[in-house]
mmCIF file of C-alpha atoms and ligand atoms in Angstrom:
data_model
loop_
_atom_site.group_PDB
_atom_site.id
_atom_site.type_symbol
_atom_site.label_atom_id
_atom_site.label_comp_id
_atom_site.label_asym_id
_atom_site.label_seq_id
_atom_site.Cartn_x
_atom_site.Cartn_y
_atom_site.Cartn_z
ATOM 1 C CA MET A 7 126.226 41.475 167.359
ATOM 2 C CA LYS A 8 124.480 44.003 165.090
ATOM 3 C CA CYS A 9 125.540 46.522 162.463
ATOM 4 C CA ARG A 10 126.241 49.730 164.366
ATOM 5 C CA ILE A 11 124.543 51.854 161.722
ATOM 6 C CA CYS A 12 121.361 49.974 160.788
ATOM 7 C CA GLY A 13 121.102 47.075 163.255
ATOM 8 C CA LYS A 14 121.146 44.409 160.519
ATOM 9 C CA LYS A 15 123.307 41.290 160.603
ATOM 10 C CA PRO A 16 126.987 42.314 160.286
ATOM 11 C CA VAL A 17 129.445 40.883 157.738
ATOM 12 C CA ILE A 18 132.483 42.042 159.682
ATOM 13 C CA TYR A 19 133.599 43.075 163.136
ATOM 14 C CA MET A 20 136.675 45.300 163.290
ATOM 15 C CA PRO A 21 137.995 45.158 166.852
ATOM 16 C CA GLN A 22 140.485 48.003 166.347
ATOM 17 C CA HIS A 23 137.531 50.338 165.636
ATOM 18 C CA ARG A 24 135.075 48.442 167.871
ATOM 19 C CA LEU A 25 132.840 48.438 164.813
ATOM 20 C CA ALA A 26 130.482 45.827 163.355
ATOM 21 C CA LEU A 27 128.946 46.607 159.950
ATOM 22 C CA CYS A 28 126.519 45.013 157.511
ATOM 23 C CA ARG A 29 127.344 44.611 153.818
ATOM 24 C CA GLU A 30 126.056 48.006 152.598
ATOM 25 C CA ASP A 31 127.433 49.967 155.547
ATOM 26 C CA PHE A 32 130.824 48.263 155.312
ATOM 27 C CA LEU A 33 131.125 49.165 151.610
ATOM 28 C CA SER A 34 130.326 52.811 152.181
ATOM 29 C CA TRP A 35 132.497 52.967 155.329
ATOM 30 C CA PHE A 36 135.430 51.498 153.363
ATOM 31 C CA GLU A 37 135.079 54.132 150.649
ATOM 32 C CA ARG A 38 134.730 57.017 153.111
ATOM 33 C CA TYR A 39 137.731 55.782 155.087
ATOM 34 C CA THR A 40 139.841 55.556 151.906
ATOM 35 C CA GLU A 41 138.911 59.142 151.049
ATOM 36 C CA ARG A 42 139.680 60.249 154.576
ATOM 37 C CA THR A 43 143.142 58.638 154.500
ATOM 38 C CA ILE A 44 143.903 60.274 151.133
ATOM 39 C CA LYS A 45 142.980 63.681 152.586
ATOM 40 C CA GLU A 46 144.623 63.130 155.976
ATOM 41 C CA PHE A 47 148.026 62.578 154.376
ATOM 42 C CA ASN A 48 147.481 64.963 151.429
ATOM 43 C CA MET A 49 148.116 62.088 149.064
ATOM 44 C CA PHE A 50 146.512 63.565 145.944
ATOM 45 C CA THR A 51 143.539 65.508 144.647
ATOM 46 C CA HIS A 52 141.104 65.035 141.791
ATOM 47 C CA GLU A 53 143.476 67.015 139.549
ATOM 48 C CA ASP A 54 146.416 64.618 139.975
ATOM 49 C CA ARG A 55 147.080 61.727 137.620
ATOM 50 C CA VAL A 56 147.507 58.571 139.657
ATOM 51 C CA LEU A 57 149.150 55.421 138.376
ATOM 52 C CA VAL A 58 148.149 52.371 140.433
ATOM 53 C CA ALA A 59 150.676 49.529 140.507
ATOM 54 C CA ILE A 60 148.592 46.394 140.112
ATOM 55 C CA SER A 61 149.599 42.786 140.553
ATOM 56 C CA GLY A 62 146.283 40.952 140.167
ATOM 57 C CA GLY A 63 145.907 40.515 143.946
ATOM 58 C CA LYS A 64 143.012 41.806 146.037
ATOM 59 C CA ASP A 65 144.661 44.954 147.380
ATOM 60 C CA SER A 66 145.849 46.515 144.152
ATOM 61 C CA LEU A 67 142.705 45.685 142.158
ATOM 62 C CA ALA A 68 140.500 47.023 144.962
ATOM 63 C CA LEU A 69 142.601 50.178 145.061
ATOM 64 C CA LEU A 70 142.165 50.914 141.361
ATOM 65 C CA TYR A 71 138.446 50.145 141.693
ATOM 66 C CA VAL A 72 137.802 52.375 144.698
ATOM 67 C CA LEU A 73 139.881 55.296 143.383
ATOM 68 C CA ARG A 74 137.918 55.342 140.152
ATOM 69 C CA LYS A 75 134.666 55.012 142.075
ATOM 70 C CA LEU A 76 135.677 58.052 144.144
ATOM 71 C CA GLY A 77 136.247 59.961 140.889
ATOM 72 C CA TYR A 78 140.048 60.089 140.859
ATOM 73 C CA ARG A 79 142.036 60.045 137.614
ATOM 74 C CA ALA A 80 143.539 56.622 138.219
ATOM 75 C CA ASP A 81 144.953 54.096 135.736
ATOM 76 C CA GLY A 82 146.728 50.759 136.113
ATOM 77 C CA PHE A 83 150.307 49.655 135.659
ATOM 78 C CA TYR A 84 151.279 45.993 135.537
ATOM 79 C CA ILE A 85 154.778 44.519 135.410
ATOM 80 C CA HIS A 86 155.024 41.081 133.881
ATOM 81 C CA LEU A 87 157.638 39.495 136.167
ATOM 82 C CA GLY A 88 158.060 36.238 134.279
ATOM 83 C CA ILE A 89 157.429 34.049 137.340
ATOM 84 C CA GLY A 90 156.083 31.038 135.422
ATOM 85 C CA GLU A 91 152.373 30.292 135.434
ATOM 86 C CA TYR A 92 151.775 32.579 138.386
ATOM 87 C CA SER A 93 152.659 35.575 136.215
ATOM 88 C CA GLU A 94 150.547 34.308 133.313
ATOM 89 C CA ARG A 95 147.506 33.944 135.544
ATOM 90 C CA SER A 96 148.011 37.291 137.234
ATOM 91 C CA ARG A 97 148.296 39.010 133.864
ATOM 92 C CA GLU A 98 144.980 37.486 132.746
ATOM 93 C CA LYS A 99 143.246 38.679 135.925
ATOM 94 C CA VAL A 100 144.666 42.165 135.547
ATOM 95 C CA GLU A 101 143.739 42.530 131.894
ATOM 96 C CA SER A 102 140.168 41.330 132.284
ATOM 97 C CA PHE A 103 139.604 43.423 135.425
ATOM 98 C CA VAL A 104 141.023 46.672 134.053
ATOM 99 C CA LYS A 105 138.933 46.350 130.883
ATOM 100 C CA LYS A 106 135.793 46.437 133.038
ATOM 101 C CA THR A 107 136.850 49.560 134.919
ATOM 102 C CA GLY A 108 137.466 51.637 131.787
ATOM 103 C CA ALA A 109 140.907 52.582 133.113
ATOM 104 C CA GLU A 110 143.990 52.567 130.942
ATOM 105 C CA LEU A 111 146.455 49.746 131.491
ATOM 106 C CA ILE A 112 150.184 50.096 130.951
ATOM 107 C CA VAL A 113 152.086 46.803 130.836
ATOM 108 C CA HIS A 114 155.834 46.447 131.154
ATOM 109 C CA ASP A 115 157.171 43.037 130.198
ATOM 110 C CA LEU A 116 160.289 42.417 132.239
ATOM 111 C CA THR A 117 161.018 39.184 130.364
ATOM 112 C CA LYS A 118 161.496 41.166 127.157
ATOM 113 C CA ASP A 119 163.362 44.004 128.840
ATOM 114 C CA MET A 120 165.941 42.190 131.022
ATOM 115 C CA GLY A 121 164.664 38.740 131.893
ATOM 116 C CA GLY A 122 162.147 37.377 134.394
ATOM 117 C CA ILE A 123 162.753 37.317 138.155
ATOM 118 C CA PRO A 124 164.005 33.673 138.149
ATOM 119 C CA GLU A 125 166.727 34.583 135.626
ATOM 120 C CA LEU A 126 167.659 37.858 137.341
ATOM 121 C CA LYS A 127 167.886 36.125 140.708
ATOM 122 C CA LYS A 128 170.617 33.848 139.347
ATOM 123 C CA LEU A 129 172.731 36.866 138.446
ATOM 124 C CA THR A 130 172.890 38.351 141.924
ATOM 125 C CA SER A 131 173.400 37.244 145.485
ATOM 126 C CA ARG A 132 170.095 38.882 146.415
ATOM 127 C CA GLU A 133 166.939 36.962 147.297
ATOM 128 C CA ALA A 134 164.199 36.858 144.621
ATOM 129 C CA CYS A 135 162.011 39.385 146.476
ATOM 130 C CA SER A 136 164.875 41.795 146.835
ATOM 131 C CA VAL A 137 165.654 41.785 143.076
ATOM 132 C CA CYS A 138 161.950 41.943 142.365
ATOM 133 C CA GLY A 139 161.479 44.926 144.694
ATOM 134 C CA LEU A 140 164.399 46.715 143.071
ATOM 135 C CA VAL A 141 163.149 46.354 139.490
ATOM 136 C CA LYS A 142 159.560 47.088 140.485
ATOM 137 C CA ARG A 143 160.398 50.333 142.280
ATOM 138 C CA TYR A 144 162.605 51.383 139.377
ATOM 139 C CA ASN A 145 159.938 50.737 136.760
ATOM 140 C CA PHE A 146 157.095 52.229 138.811
ATOM 141 C CA ASN A 147 158.934 55.509 138.967
ATOM 142 C CA ARG A 148 160.247 55.496 135.409
ATOM 143 C CA VAL A 149 156.952 54.503 133.784
ATOM 144 C CA ALA A 150 154.898 56.955 135.862
ATOM 145 C CA LYS A 151 157.149 59.844 134.776
ATOM 146 C CA GLU A 152 157.317 58.786 131.140
ATOM 147 C CA ASN A 153 153.540 58.617 130.912
ATOM 148 C CA GLY A 154 152.747 61.878 132.666
ATOM 149 C CA TYR A 155 151.519 60.556 136.032
ATOM 150 C CA ASN A 156 152.642 62.571 139.039
ATOM 151 C CA VAL A 157 151.529 60.053 141.678
ATOM 152 C CA LEU A 158 152.259 56.356 142.027
ATOM 153 C CA ALA A 159 149.896 54.413 144.299
ATOM 154 C CA THR A 160 150.422 50.934 145.695
ATOM 155 C CA GLY A 161 147.964 48.670 147.506
ATOM 156 C CA HIS A 162 150.060 48.081 150.656
ATOM 157 C CA ASN A 163 147.740 47.416 153.577
ATOM 158 C CA LEU A 164 148.143 47.656 157.346
ATOM 159 C CA ASP A 165 149.411 44.075 157.621
ATOM 160 C CA ASP A 166 152.138 44.809 155.048
ATOM 161 C CA GLU A 167 153.178 48.053 156.685
ATOM 162 C CA ALA A 168 153.045 46.840 160.293
ATOM 163 C CA SER A 169 154.949 43.623 159.554
ATOM 164 C CA ALA A 170 157.669 45.496 157.623
ATOM 165 C CA LEU A 171 157.948 47.978 160.477
ATOM 166 C CA PHE A 172 158.061 45.168 163.007
ATOM 167 C CA SER A 173 160.930 43.341 161.297
ATOM 168 C CA ASN A 174 162.870 46.581 160.797
ATOM 169 C CA VAL A 175 162.459 47.518 164.445
ATOM 170 C CA LEU A 176 163.626 44.071 165.527
ATOM 171 C CA ASN A 177 166.752 44.617 163.449
ATOM 172 C CA TRP A 178 167.056 48.289 164.412
ATOM 173 C CA ASN A 179 167.197 49.266 160.783
ATOM 174 C CA VAL A 180 167.243 52.961 161.527
ATOM 175 C CA LYS A 181 167.402 53.972 157.852
ATOM 176 C CA TYR A 182 164.016 52.355 157.323
ATOM 177 C CA LEU A 183 162.482 54.322 160.186
ATOM 178 C CA GLY A 184 163.187 57.612 158.436
ATOM 179 C CA ARG A 185 161.920 56.504 155.081
ATOM 180 C CA LYS A 186 158.562 54.795 155.506
ATOM 181 C CA PHE A 187 155.522 56.990 155.391
ATOM 182 C CA PRO A 188 152.176 56.584 153.543
ATOM 183 C CA VAL A 189 153.150 59.473 151.317
ATOM 184 C CA LEU A 190 156.635 60.169 150.023
ATOM 185 C CA GLU A 191 156.706 63.574 148.415
ATOM 186 C CA GLU A 192 157.836 64.175 144.878
ATOM 187 C CA GLU A 193 161.543 65.032 144.782
ATOM 188 C CA GLU A 194 164.302 65.301 142.214
ATOM 189 C CA GLY A 195 163.673 62.431 139.783
ATOM 190 C CA PHE A 196 160.915 60.789 141.844
ATOM 191 C CA VAL A 197 157.147 60.990 141.527
ATOM 192 C CA ARG A 198 155.059 61.113 144.718
ATOM 193 C CA LYS A 199 154.398 57.668 146.185
ATOM 194 C CA VAL A 200 151.293 56.903 148.206
ATOM 195 C CA LYS A 201 149.631 54.030 150.062
ATOM 196 C CA PRO A 202 145.935 54.847 150.491
ATOM 197 C CA PHE A 203 145.157 51.416 152.051
ATOM 198 C CA CYS A 204 147.764 51.666 154.800
ATOM 199 C CA LYS A 205 145.113 51.701 157.541
ATOM 200 C CA PHE A 206 143.052 48.758 156.259
ATOM 201 C CA THR A 207 143.781 45.209 157.342
ATOM 202 C CA GLU A 208 144.157 42.444 154.786
ATOM 203 C CA LYS A 209 140.820 41.067 155.902
ATOM 204 C CA GLU A 210 139.089 44.365 155.132
ATOM 205 C CA THR A 211 140.531 44.778 151.618
ATOM 206 C CA ALA A 212 139.725 41.118 150.867
ATOM 207 C CA LEU A 213 136.128 41.590 151.989
ATOM 208 C CA TYR A 214 135.748 44.801 149.988
ATOM 209 C CA SER A 215 137.001 42.969 146.872
ATOM 210 C CA LEU A 216 134.747 39.982 147.419
ATOM 211 C CA LEU A 217 131.623 42.060 148.045
ATOM 212 C CA ASN A 218 132.269 44.020 144.851
ATOM 213 C CA GLY A 219 132.765 40.860 142.811
ATOM 214 C CA ILE A 220 136.380 41.745 141.978
ATOM 215 C CA ASP A 221 137.935 38.670 140.418
ATOM 216 C CA PHE A 222 141.393 38.761 141.983
ATOM 217 C CA LEU A 223 144.169 36.177 142.009
ATOM 218 C CA GLU A 224 144.067 34.328 145.323
ATOM 219 C CA GLU A 225 147.218 32.382 144.628
ATOM 220 C CA GLU A 226 150.378 33.839 146.173
ATOM 221 C CA CYS A 227 153.606 34.323 144.271
ATOM 222 C CA PRO A 228 155.718 31.150 144.700
ATOM 223 C CA TYR A 229 158.570 33.224 146.158
ATOM 224 C CA SER A 230 156.376 34.642 148.907
ATOM 225 C CA GLU A 231 156.817 31.433 150.904
ATOM 226 C CA ASP A 232 160.456 32.336 151.480
ATOM 227 C CA ALA A 233 159.607 35.885 152.460
ATOM 228 C CA ASN A 234 160.189 36.712 156.135
ATOM 229 C CA SER A 235 157.207 39.044 155.994
ATOM 230 C CA VAL A 236 154.829 36.065 156.107
ATOM 231 C CA PHE A 237 156.296 35.008 159.449
ATOM 232 C CA TYR A 238 156.158 38.531 160.888
ATOM 233 C CA LYS A 239 152.536 38.866 159.787
ATOM 234 C CA GLU A 240 151.662 35.658 161.632
ATOM 235 C CA VAL A 241 153.381 36.849 164.798
ATOM 236 C CA LEU A 242 151.555 40.192 164.644
ATOM 237 C CA ASN A 243 148.242 38.400 164.121
ATOM 238 C CA GLN A 244 148.834 36.365 167.249
ATOM 239 C CA ILE A 245 149.547 39.530 169.226
ATOM 240 C CA GLU A 246 146.468 41.156 167.693
ATOM 241 C CA GLU A 247 144.296 38.288 168.786
ATOM 242 C CA LYS A 248 145.365 38.687 172.379
ATOM 243 C CA PHE A 249 145.457 42.490 172.335
ATOM 244 C CA PRO A 250 143.020 43.759 169.676
ATOM 245 C CA GLY A 251 143.995 47.073 168.128
ATOM 246 C CA THR A 252 147.757 46.602 168.639
ATOM 247 C CA LYS A 253 148.566 46.400 164.932
ATOM 248 C CA LEU A 254 146.932 49.689 164.003
ATOM 249 C CA ARG A 255 148.279 51.443 167.104
ATOM 250 C CA PHE A 256 151.818 50.163 166.471
ATOM 251 C CA TYR A 257 151.739 51.603 162.947
ATOM 252 C CA LEU A 258 149.968 54.894 163.674
ATOM 253 C CA GLU A 259 152.119 55.674 166.697
ATOM 254 C CA TYR A 260 155.220 55.049 164.594
ATOM 255 C CA LEU A 261 153.928 57.580 162.041
ATOM 256 C CA ARG A 262 153.146 60.099 164.763
ATOM 257 C CA LYS A 263 156.091 59.721 167.134
ATOM 258 C CA VAL A 264 158.979 57.844 165.535
ATOM 259 C CA TYR A 265 159.046 58.800 161.859
ATOM 260 C CA PRO A 266 159.486 62.559 162.565
ATOM 261 C CA LEU A 267 162.527 61.808 164.745
ATOM 262 C CA PHE A 268 164.312 59.784 162.097
ATOM 263 C CA ARG A 269 163.231 61.629 158.979
ATOM 264 C CA GLU A 270 165.693 64.499 159.423
ATOM 265 C CA ARG A 271 168.592 62.104 159.689
ATOM 266 C CA GLU A 272 167.684 60.412 156.443
ATOM 267 C CA ASN A 273 169.898 62.177 153.952
ATOM 268 C CA ARG A 274 170.050 60.320 150.694
ATOM 269 C CA GLU A 275 172.665 61.445 148.247
ATOM 270 C CA LEU A 276 171.450 60.596 144.794
ATOM 271 C CA GLN A 277 172.608 61.457 141.310
ATOM 272 C CA PRO A 278 171.129 60.755 137.871
ATOM 273 C CA CYS A 279 172.277 57.349 136.603
ATOM 274 C CA LYS A 280 174.815 57.809 133.795
ATOM 275 C CA VAL A 281 172.991 55.242 131.651
ATOM 276 C CA CYS A 282 169.251 55.715 132.209
ATOM 277 C CA GLY A 283 168.998 59.025 134.062
ATOM 278 C CA GLU A 284 166.958 57.634 136.983
ATOM 279 C CA PRO A 285 167.994 58.735 140.513
ATOM 280 C CA SER A 286 170.820 56.522 141.710
ATOM 281 C CA PRO A 287 173.081 56.135 144.761
ATOM 282 C CA SER A 288 176.059 55.443 142.439
ATOM 283 C CA GLU A 289 177.217 56.563 138.976
ATOM 284 C CA VAL A 290 175.331 53.695 137.337
ATOM 285 C CA CYS A 291 172.101 52.623 139.047
ATOM 286 C CA PRO A 292 171.655 49.052 140.374
ATOM 287 C CA VAL A 293 169.124 48.204 137.651
ATOM 288 C CA CYS A 294 171.440 49.294 134.839
ATOM 289 C CA ARG A 295 174.262 47.300 136.428
ATOM 290 C CA LEU A 296 171.982 44.272 136.500
ATOM 291 C CA ARG A 297 170.999 44.865 132.879
ATOM 292 C CA GLU A 298 174.663 45.023 131.955
ATOM 293 C CA ARG A 299 175.213 41.646 133.564
ATOM 294 C CA VAL A 300 172.301 40.201 131.559
ATOM 295 C CA LEU A 301 173.777 41.574 128.329
ATOM 296 C CA ASN A 302 177.258 40.277 129.164
ATOM 297 C CA LEU A 303 175.871 36.858 129.871
ATOM 298 C CA LYS A 304 173.987 36.848 126.580
ATOM 299 C CA SER A 305 177.048 37.865 124.571
ATOM 300 C CA THR A 306 179.364 35.323 126.252
ATOM 301 C CA GLY A 307 176.636 32.703 125.857
ATOM 302 C CA ARG A 308 176.455 33.507 122.160
ATOM 303 C CA SER A 309 180.220 33.466 121.606
ATOM 304 C CA SER A 310 180.686 30.201 123.465
ATOM 305 C CA THR A 311 178.005 28.520 121.376
ATOM 306 C CA GLY A 312 179.636 29.906 118.296
HETATM 307 S S1 LIG B 427 156.048 39.263 143.473
HETATM 308 FE FE1 LIG B 427 158.189 39.735 143.742
HETATM 309 FE FE2 LIG B 427 156.362 39.649 145.655
HETATM 310 FE FE3 LIG B 427 156.950 37.421 144.272
HETATM 311 S S2 LIG B 427 159.129 37.760 143.992
HETATM 312 FE FE4 LIG B 427 158.696 38.436 146.060
HETATM 313 S S3 LIG B 427 158.362 40.590 145.779
HETATM 314 S S4 LIG B 427 156.719 37.582 146.471
HETATM 315 S S5 LIG B 427 155.005 41.235 146.268
HETATM 316 ZN ZN1 LIG B 428 170.213 53.370 135.382
#
């Protein structure tokens, strides 16, 4: 096999594109393809201020890197989740990486605000990832608005999007089918949310990071082992191996044919939370209710210990 552009030895073969590329041609293809996805979905322009949610993993660090390389006004946002040593190590990776890019870094320390994910998990019947997703989405939106960013970008890749779609289709979660798109427009109380890597596989973002010397955290969050998404990703990879191109087709055809059918039916009734003002499905938003529980626990803890 040879690089399709220059004939040199390839570093990757991407069966879904029937494309083999050498190091240099892969790097420039990756950047062009990112730009093309941004334009295809009207995600943002060079005038927009983009806040990239970064975790220390390959996808989010590569996203901040490539957006800045393409000349976008992108900065980083990190939430310290308080998940033991994993969070400490991810914070170190994030801080040292962002320093090199010249981007600004906003850090929100959840442990000082409400408590880390392990503590919050104990207060609800939700799984760790569900609580984590809730507080992350809340803070992404709040912090972006407070700091004057009109776009929030996350590093979700094709494997993330296709596996989430797969599990939601298996459960016929119709609400999901009207809500997931690589760009969710700005609306009352929400900044625009975008996923510029939605068409790249995990393998492609990992290779882009490695070839650029991005020092990302390889270790997974300890809670990810319980996440169903890992299982769905494995199943999709097995299908992909037998029928190359299925993963990308499954996702793109959903965007083209299924999302438009369900979008109209998705009618969220939201109101500003009475406590924090963020959009909420109830009078007090789920995050403020959780915070209230934390405060109650602290005050009863204090009174019982005297
Ligand atoms: S950080 Fe949070 Fe992930 Fe850890 S607790 Fe789950 S959702 S796995 S992206
Ligand atoms: Zn609230």
